[in-house]
PDB file of C-alpha atoms in Angstrom:
ATOM      1  CA  MET A 172     -26.390  36.725  18.419  1.00  0.00           C
ATOM      2  CA  LYS A 173     -28.989  34.271  19.738  1.00  0.00           C
ATOM      3  CA  LYS A 174     -28.036  31.733  17.081  1.00  0.00           C
ATOM      4  CA  ILE A 175     -24.357  32.064  17.978  1.00  0.00           C
ATOM      5  CA  LEU A 176     -25.092  31.588  21.684  1.00  0.00           C
ATOM      6  CA  MET A 177     -27.157  28.501  20.853  1.00  0.00           C
ATOM      7  CA  GLY A 178     -24.311  27.265  18.650  1.00  0.00           C
ATOM      8  CA  ILE A 179     -21.802  27.612  21.506  1.00  0.00           C
ATOM      9  CA  THR A 180     -24.131  25.769  23.883  1.00  0.00           C
ATOM     10  CA  LEU A 181     -24.803  22.943  21.429  1.00  0.00           C
ATOM     11  CA  PHE A 182     -21.121  22.567  20.609  1.00  0.00           C
ATOM     12  CA  ALA A 183     -20.314  22.406  24.323  1.00  0.00           C
ATOM     13  CA  LEU A 184     -22.924  19.718  24.964  1.00  0.00           C
ATOM     14  CA  LEU A 185     -21.625  17.578  22.103  1.00  0.00           C
ATOM     15  CA  THR A 186     -17.973  18.039  22.998  1.00  0.00           C
ATOM     16  CA  PHE A 187     -17.602  18.057  26.762  1.00  0.00           C
ATOM     17  CA  GLY A 188     -19.218  14.666  27.264  1.00  0.00           C
ATOM     18  CA  LEU A 189     -16.426  13.025  25.284  1.00  0.00           C
ATOM     19  CA  SER A 190     -14.757  10.239  27.249  1.00  0.00           C
ATOM     20  CA  PRO A 191     -11.273   8.783  26.795  1.00  0.00           C
ATOM     21  CA  VAL A 192     -11.045   5.864  24.412  1.00  0.00           C
ATOM     22  CA  VAL A 193     -10.590   2.514  26.109  1.00  0.00           C
ATOM     23  CA  ILE A 194      -9.006  -0.310  24.140  1.00  0.00           C
ATOM     24  CA  ALA A 195      -8.755  -3.412  26.288  1.00  0.00           C
ATOM     25  CA  GLU A 196      -8.042  -7.054  25.617  1.00  0.00           C
ATOM     26  CA  GLN A 197     -11.069  -9.349  25.855  1.00  0.00           C
ATOM     27  CA  THR A 198     -11.174 -13.106  26.281  1.00  0.00           C
ATOM     28  CA  GLU A 199     -14.853 -13.826  25.746  1.00  0.00           C
ATOM     29  CA  GLU A 200     -16.110 -15.426  22.577  1.00  0.00           C
ATOM     30  CA  THR A 201     -17.372 -13.094  19.852  1.00  0.00           C
ATOM     31  CA  THR A 202     -19.574 -13.911  16.881  1.00  0.00           C
ATOM     32  CA  THR A 203     -18.607 -12.606  13.452  1.00  0.00           C
ATOM     33  CA  THR A 204     -20.941 -12.519  10.466  1.00  0.00           C
ATOM     34  CA  ALA A 205     -19.790 -13.449   6.969  1.00  0.00           C
ATOM     35  CA  GLU A 206     -20.097  -9.791   5.970  1.00  0.00           C
ATOM     36  CA  GLN A 207     -17.911  -8.669   8.890  1.00  0.00           C
ATOM     37  CA  GLN A 208     -15.352 -11.326   8.009  1.00  0.00           C
ATOM     38  CA  THR A 209     -15.228 -10.071   4.439  1.00  0.00           C
ATOM     39  CA  GLN A 210     -14.812  -6.464   5.578  1.00  0.00           C
ATOM     40  CA  SER A 211     -12.105  -7.545   8.024  1.00  0.00           C
ATOM     41  CA  ALA A 212     -10.201  -9.327   5.264  1.00  0.00           C
ATOM     42  CA  GLU A 213     -10.482  -6.338   2.950  1.00  0.00           C
ATOM     43  CA  ASN A 214      -9.244  -3.899   5.605  1.00  0.00           C
ATOM     44  CA  LYS A 215      -6.632  -6.149   7.170  1.00  0.00           C
ATOM     45  CA  TYR A 216      -3.603  -4.592   5.504  1.00  0.00           C
ATOM     46  CA  LYS A 217      -4.786  -1.005   5.394  1.00  0.00           C
ATOM     47  CA  VAL A 218      -2.660   0.296   8.273  1.00  0.00           C
ATOM     48  CA  GLU A 219       0.615   0.970   6.486  1.00  0.00           C
ATOM     49  CA  ASP A 220       0.696  -1.717   3.805  1.00  0.00           C
ATOM     50  CA  LYS A 221      -1.734  -1.799   0.904  1.00  0.00           C
ATOM     51  CA  SER A 222      -1.580  -5.532   0.191  1.00  0.00           C
ATOM     52  CA  ALA A 223      -0.634  -8.844   1.761  1.00  0.00           C
ATOM     53  CA  ALA A 224       2.545  -8.932  -0.342  1.00  0.00           C
ATOM     54  CA  GLU A 225       3.585  -5.486   0.829  1.00  0.00           C
ATOM     55  CA  PHE A 226       2.820  -6.446   4.425  1.00  0.00           C
ATOM     56  CA  LYS A 227       5.036  -9.540   4.171  1.00  0.00           C
ATOM     57  CA  LYS A 228       7.834  -7.489   2.614  1.00  0.00           C
ATOM     58  CA  ASN A 229       7.763  -4.784   5.298  1.00  0.00           C
ATOM     59  CA  LEU A 230       6.990  -6.952   8.338  1.00  0.00           C
ATOM     60  CA  GLU A 231      10.576  -8.079   8.804  1.00  0.00           C
ATOM     61  CA  ASP A 232      11.870  -4.496   8.589  1.00  0.00           C
ATOM     62  CA  ARG A 233       9.406  -3.320  11.233  1.00  0.00           C
ATOM     63  CA  ILE A 234      10.285  -6.168  13.587  1.00  0.00           C
ATOM     64  CA  THR A 235      14.019  -5.516  13.118  1.00  0.00           C
ATOM     65  CA  ALA A 236      13.470  -1.839  13.895  1.00  0.00           C
ATOM     66  CA  ARG A 237      11.581  -2.718  17.091  1.00  0.00           C
ATOM     67  CA  LYS A 238      14.363  -5.054  18.195  1.00  0.00           C
ATOM     68  CA  THR A 239      16.888  -2.283  17.675  1.00  0.00           C
ATOM     69  CA  GLU A 240      14.741   0.274  19.470  1.00  0.00           C
ATOM     70  CA  LEU A 241      14.091  -1.881  22.540  1.00  0.00           C
ATOM     71  CA  LYS A 242      17.532  -3.547  22.495  1.00  0.00           C
ATOM     72  CA  THR A 243      16.139  -6.680  24.138  1.00  0.00           C
ATOM     73  CA  THR A 244      18.042  -9.958  24.180  1.00  0.00           C
ATOM     74  CA  LEU A 245      16.135 -13.049  25.296  1.00  0.00           C
ATOM     75  CA  ASN A 246      17.827 -16.057  26.859  1.00  0.00           C
ATOM     76  CA  THR A 247      17.061 -19.572  25.645  1.00  0.00           C
ATOM     77  CA  ALA A 248      14.573 -20.316  28.439  1.00  0.00           C
ATOM     78  CA  LYS A 249      12.617 -17.122  27.764  1.00  0.00           C
ATOM     79  CA  GLN A 250      12.473 -17.856  24.037  1.00  0.00           C
ATOM     80  CA  ALA A 251      11.230 -21.391  24.693  1.00  0.00           C
ATOM     81  CA  LYS A 252       8.489 -20.074  26.992  1.00  0.00           C
ATOM     82  CA  ILE A 253       7.335 -17.584  24.372  1.00  0.00           C
ATOM     83  CA  LYS A 254       7.229 -20.281  21.705  1.00  0.00           C
ATOM     84  CA  THR A 255       4.805 -22.374  23.770  1.00  0.00           C
ATOM     85  CA  LYS A 256       2.409 -19.495  24.515  1.00  0.00           C
ATOM     86  CA  CYS A 257       2.641 -16.993  21.672  1.00  0.00           C
ATOM     87  CA  GLU A 258       0.076 -18.584  19.343  1.00  0.00           C
ATOM     88  CA  ALA A 259      -2.595 -18.481  22.055  1.00  0.00           C
ATOM     89  CA  SER A 260      -1.723 -14.821  22.670  1.00  0.00           C
ATOM     90  CA  GLN A 261      -2.204 -14.010  18.991  1.00  0.00           C
ATOM     91  CA  GLY A 262      -5.939 -14.684  19.294  1.00  0.00           C
ATOM     92  CA  LEU A 263      -6.293 -12.074  22.030  1.00  0.00           C
ATOM     93  CA  ILE A 264      -4.100  -9.621  20.158  1.00  0.00           C
ATOM     94  CA  ASN A 265      -6.296 -10.021  17.081  1.00  0.00           C
ATOM     95  CA  LYS A 266      -9.317  -8.957  19.150  1.00  0.00           C
ATOM     96  CA  LEU A 267      -7.355  -5.967  20.384  1.00  0.00           C
ATOM     97  CA  SER A 268      -6.535  -5.109  16.772  1.00  0.00           C
ATOM     98  CA  GLU A 269     -10.232  -5.239  15.858  1.00  0.00           C
ATOM     99  CA  LYS A 270     -11.140  -2.976  18.790  1.00  0.00           C
ATOM    100  CA  ALA A 271      -8.399  -0.536  17.786  1.00  0.00           C
ATOM    101  CA  SER A 272      -9.774  -0.425  14.227  1.00  0.00           C
ATOM    102  CA  ALA A 273     -13.271   0.232  15.589  1.00  0.00           C
ATOM    103  CA  ALA A 274     -11.874   2.987  17.820  1.00  0.00           C
ATOM    104  CA  LYS A 275     -10.185   4.579  14.815  1.00  0.00           C
ATOM    105  CA  THR A 276     -13.440   4.661  12.866  1.00  0.00           C
ATOM    106  CA  SER A 277     -15.497   6.133  15.712  1.00  0.00           C
ATOM    107  CA  ARG A 278     -12.863   8.609  16.901  1.00  0.00           C
ATOM    108  CA  ASP A 279     -12.071   9.827  13.391  1.00  0.00           C
ATOM    109  CA  GLU A 280     -15.729  10.736  12.972  1.00  0.00           C
ATOM    110  CA  ILE A 281     -16.021  12.336  16.427  1.00  0.00           C
ATOM    111  CA  TYR A 282     -12.845  14.395  16.143  1.00  0.00           C
ATOM    112  CA  THR A 283     -13.518  15.450  12.548  1.00  0.00           C
ATOM    113  CA  ASN A 284     -17.001  16.694  13.468  1.00  0.00           C
ATOM    114  CA  MET A 285     -15.650  18.395  16.583  1.00  0.00           C
ATOM    115  CA  THR A 286     -12.969  20.406  14.804  1.00  0.00           C
ATOM    116  CA  LYS A 287     -15.274  21.139  11.866  1.00  0.00           C
ATOM    117  CA  ASN A 288     -17.963  22.523  14.190  1.00  0.00           C
ATOM    118  CA  ALA A 289     -15.400  24.517  16.162  1.00  0.00           C
ATOM    119  CA  THR A 290     -14.105  26.094  12.935  1.00  0.00           C
ATOM    120  CA  LYS A 291     -17.650  26.883  11.772  1.00  0.00           C
ATOM    121  CA  LEU A 292     -18.348  28.502  15.133  1.00  0.00           C
ATOM    122  CA  SER A 293     -15.188  30.584  14.836  1.00  0.00           C
ATOM    123  CA  ASP A 294     -16.213  31.728  11.344  1.00  0.00           C
ATOM    124  CA  ARG A 295     -19.667  32.772  12.581  1.00  0.00           C
ATOM    125  CA  LEU A 296     -18.118  34.668  15.485  1.00  0.00           C
ATOM    126  CA  LYS A 297     -15.776  36.497  13.117  1.00  0.00           C
ATOM    127  CA  GLU A 298     -18.728  37.483  10.932  1.00  0.00           C
ATOM    128  CA  SER A 299     -20.424  38.996  13.969  1.00  0.00           C
ATOM    129  CA  GLY A 300     -17.318  40.981  14.871  1.00  0.00           C
ATOM    130  CA  GLN A 301     -16.105  38.827  17.769  1.00  0.00           C
ATOM    131  CA  ASP A 302     -12.424  38.325  18.573  1.00  0.00           C
ATOM    132  CA  THR A 303     -11.603  34.665  17.931  1.00  0.00           C
ATOM    133  CA  THR A 304      -7.825  34.815  18.458  1.00  0.00           C
ATOM    134  CA  LYS A 305      -7.904  32.610  21.549  1.00  0.00           C
ATOM    135  CA  LEU A 306     -10.468  30.196  20.089  1.00  0.00           C
ATOM    136  CA  ASP A 307      -8.468  29.790  16.870  1.00  0.00           C
ATOM    137  CA  ALA A 308      -5.327  29.059  18.902  1.00  0.00           C
ATOM    138  CA  ASN A 309      -7.299  26.488  20.902  1.00  0.00           C
ATOM    139  CA  ILE A 310      -8.487  24.818  17.692  1.00  0.00           C
ATOM    140  CA  THR A 311      -4.903  24.636  16.384  1.00  0.00           C
ATOM    141  CA  GLU A 312      -3.651  23.095  19.629  1.00  0.00           C
ATOM    142  CA  LEU A 313      -6.564  20.671  19.748  1.00  0.00           C
ATOM    143  CA  ASN A 314      -5.828  19.550  16.193  1.00  0.00           C
ATOM    144  CA  ALA A 315      -2.207  18.879  17.187  1.00  0.00           C
ATOM    145  CA  LEU A 316      -3.391  16.662  20.076  1.00  0.00           C
ATOM    146  CA  ILE A 317      -5.780  14.822  17.759  1.00  0.00           C
ATOM    147  CA  ASP A 318      -3.040  14.284  15.167  1.00  0.00           C
ATOM    148  CA  LYS A 319      -0.804  12.744  17.843  1.00  0.00           C
ATOM    149  CA  PHE A 320      -3.640  10.449  18.939  1.00  0.00           C
ATOM    150  CA  LYS A 321      -4.203   9.306  15.358  1.00  0.00           C
ATOM    151  CA  LEU A 322      -0.507   8.654  14.771  1.00  0.00           C
ATOM    152  CA  ASP A 323      -0.069   6.664  17.991  1.00  0.00           C
ATOM    153  CA  LEU A 324      -3.260   4.706  17.297  1.00  0.00           C
ATOM    154  CA  LYS A 325      -1.998   3.850  13.814  1.00  0.00           C
ATOM    155  CA  ASP A 326       1.319   2.623  15.277  1.00  0.00           C
ATOM    156  CA  MET A 327      -0.593   0.562  17.815  1.00  0.00           C
ATOM    157  CA  ARG A 328      -2.786  -0.984  15.130  1.00  0.00           C
ATOM    158  CA  GLN A 329       0.303  -1.795  13.061  1.00  0.00           C
ATOM    159  CA  ALA A 330       2.013  -3.491  16.008  1.00  0.00           C
ATOM    160  CA  ALA A 331      -1.125  -5.528  16.715  1.00  0.00           C
ATOM    161  CA  GLN A 332      -1.468  -6.537  13.071  1.00  0.00           C
ATOM    162  CA  ASP A 333       2.197  -7.574  12.919  1.00  0.00           C
ATOM    163  CA  LEU A 334       1.888  -9.641  16.087  1.00  0.00           C
ATOM    164  CA  THR A 335      -1.247 -11.383  14.822  1.00  0.00           C
ATOM    165  CA  ASP A 336       0.244 -12.441  11.511  1.00  0.00           C
ATOM    166  CA  MET A 337       3.918 -13.103  12.276  1.00  0.00           C
ATOM    167  CA  ASP A 338       5.439 -16.560  12.786  1.00  0.00           C
ATOM    168  CA  CYS A 339       5.984 -16.141  16.510  1.00  0.00           C
ATOM    169  CA  LYS A 340       7.581 -19.563  17.020  1.00  0.00           C
ATOM    170  CA  THR A 341      10.256 -18.833  14.434  1.00  0.00           C
ATOM    171  CA  ASP A 342      11.053 -15.409  15.858  1.00  0.00           C
ATOM    172  CA  PRO A 343      10.188 -15.273  19.579  1.00  0.00           C
ATOM    173  CA  SER A 344      12.453 -12.242  20.081  1.00  0.00           C
ATOM    174  CA  GLY A 345      10.576 -10.347  17.375  1.00  0.00           C
ATOM    175  CA  PHE A 346       7.278 -11.345  18.950  1.00  0.00           C
ATOM    176  CA  TYR A 347       8.433 -10.209  22.395  1.00  0.00           C
ATOM    177  CA  THR A 348       9.741  -6.812  21.235  1.00  0.00           C
ATOM    178  CA  SER A 349       6.619  -6.191  19.147  1.00  0.00           C
ATOM    179  CA  LEU A 350       4.458  -7.099  22.151  1.00  0.00           C
ATOM    180  CA  GLU A 351       6.377  -4.641  24.344  1.00  0.00           C
ATOM    181  CA  GLY A 352       5.950  -2.016  21.647  1.00  0.00           C
ATOM    182  CA  LEU A 353       2.213  -2.708  21.511  1.00  0.00           C
ATOM    183  CA  ARG A 354       1.901  -2.262  25.270  1.00  0.00           C
ATOM    184  CA  ALA A 355       3.758   1.055  25.100  1.00  0.00           C
ATOM    185  CA  LYS A 356       1.542   2.266  22.265  1.00  0.00           C
ATOM    186  CA  ARG A 357      -1.617   1.282  24.154  1.00  0.00           C
ATOM    187  CA  GLU A 358      -0.488   3.490  27.018  1.00  0.00           C
ATOM    188  CA  LEU A 359       0.285   6.357  24.663  1.00  0.00           C
ATOM    189  CA  VAL A 360      -3.130   6.078  22.990  1.00  0.00           C
ATOM    190  CA  ALA A 361      -4.860   6.181  26.390  1.00  0.00           C
ATOM    191  CA  GLN A 362      -2.741   9.176  27.421  1.00  0.00           C
ATOM    192  CA  ASP A 363      -3.474  10.958  24.133  1.00  0.00           C
ATOM    193  CA  SER A 364      -7.208  10.419  24.528  1.00  0.00           C
ATOM    194  CA  THR A 365      -7.144  11.727  28.102  1.00  0.00           C
ATOM    195  CA  ALA A 366      -5.064  14.732  27.019  1.00  0.00           C
ATOM    196  CA  ILE A 367      -7.688  15.646  24.420  1.00  0.00           C
ATOM    197  CA  LYS A 368     -10.503  15.396  26.952  1.00  0.00           C
ATOM    198  CA  GLU A 369      -8.573  17.444  29.531  1.00  0.00           C
ATOM    199  CA  TYR A 370      -7.677  20.106  26.967  1.00  0.00           C
ATOM    200  CA  ILE A 371     -11.310  20.475  26.016  1.00  0.00           C
ATOM    201  CA  LYS A 372     -12.325  20.700  29.679  1.00  0.00           C
ATOM    202  CA  THR A 373      -9.605  23.030  30.979  1.00  0.00           C
ATOM    203  CA  THR A 374      -8.858  25.201  27.930  1.00  0.00           C
ATOM    204  CA  LEU A 375     -11.469  25.094  25.185  1.00  0.00           C
ATOM    205  CA  LYS A 376     -14.473  25.136  27.514  1.00  0.00           C
ATOM    206  CA  PRO A 377     -13.318  28.280  29.423  1.00  0.00           C
ATOM    207  CA  THR A 378     -12.616  30.007  26.088  1.00  0.00           C
ATOM    208  CA  LEU A 379     -16.127  29.281  24.847  1.00  0.00           C
ATOM    209  CA  GLN A 380     -17.606  30.402  28.163  1.00  0.00           C
ATOM    210  CA  GLU A 381     -15.635  33.656  27.956  1.00  0.00           C
ATOM    211  CA  ILE A 382     -16.931  34.304  24.442  1.00  0.00           C
ATOM    212  CA  LYS A 383     -20.467  33.497  25.568  1.00  0.00           C
ATOM    213  CA  ASN A 384     -20.170  35.908  28.511  1.00  0.00           C
ATOM    214  CA  ASN A 385     -18.818  38.666  26.257  1.00  0.00           C
ATOM    215  CA  ILE A 386     -21.707  38.223  23.829  1.00  0.00           C
ATOM    216  CA  GLY A 387     -24.196  38.292  26.704  1.00  0.00           C
ATOM    217  CA  GLN A 388     -22.617  41.458  28.094  1.00  0.00           C
ATOM    218  CA  THR A 389     -22.694  43.118  24.673  1.00  0.00           C
ATOM    219  CA  ASN A 390     -26.377  42.230  24.308  1.00  0.00           C
ATOM    220  CA  GLN A 391     -27.174  43.748  27.723  1.00  0.00           C
ATOM    221  CA  GLU A 392     -25.285  46.933  26.895  1.00  0.00           C
ATOM    222  CA  THR A 393     -27.095  47.205  23.573  1.00  0.00           C
ATOM    223  CA  GLN A 394     -30.489  46.687  25.222  1.00  0.00           C
ATOM    224  CA  GLY A 395     -29.599  49.235  27.911  1.00  0.00           C
ATOM    225  CA  ALA A 396     -28.635  51.792  25.334  1.00  0.00           C
ATOM    226  CA  ASN A 397     -31.918  51.300  23.533  1.00  0.00           C
TER     227      ASN A 397
END
């Protein structure tokens, strides 16, 4: 039982300090090594498309779908304004794309370890005869929140990649609708991250504390009986 109690405590310490992911645009200069540039080039099309050719083929379809979804029509003056500024914006969007890719890597590792440790803890509790019904339900719900985060982050990364590589001067309407889509996805990703943190704090943490209290009470009763 002592090992299980220590496991609950350790899992809580590792999990409850998790903070929401923040993906913000930056304007300062960044240095990139040759190795990082190579890795960036290799991973550039690994959001939905597996190659540059596939990306080019599917880019137009994605932009058309965004135009249809947002149903935005730009007047001539608005299109002209976008044409003069969009290339400068693409540099900032590229940095956002890089930060989103870094967030994916770090969060994938954090969330995978979190759910793996929670499942291991549940298995150990079952072996000791504890009721894990509530904990297992919490793990299932947490996984659903994590899956939503991953999906929205992938959509955000795709929108950023499309914006970075498209010919914005030729298609200012496509650039504008993709930019609006990117902003919406950024908000969703932030909301998803906060939802995960809040779920851990308000639902998973009380469940673990309840299990810990029950184990402590059982230990006291056993010691009293002896």
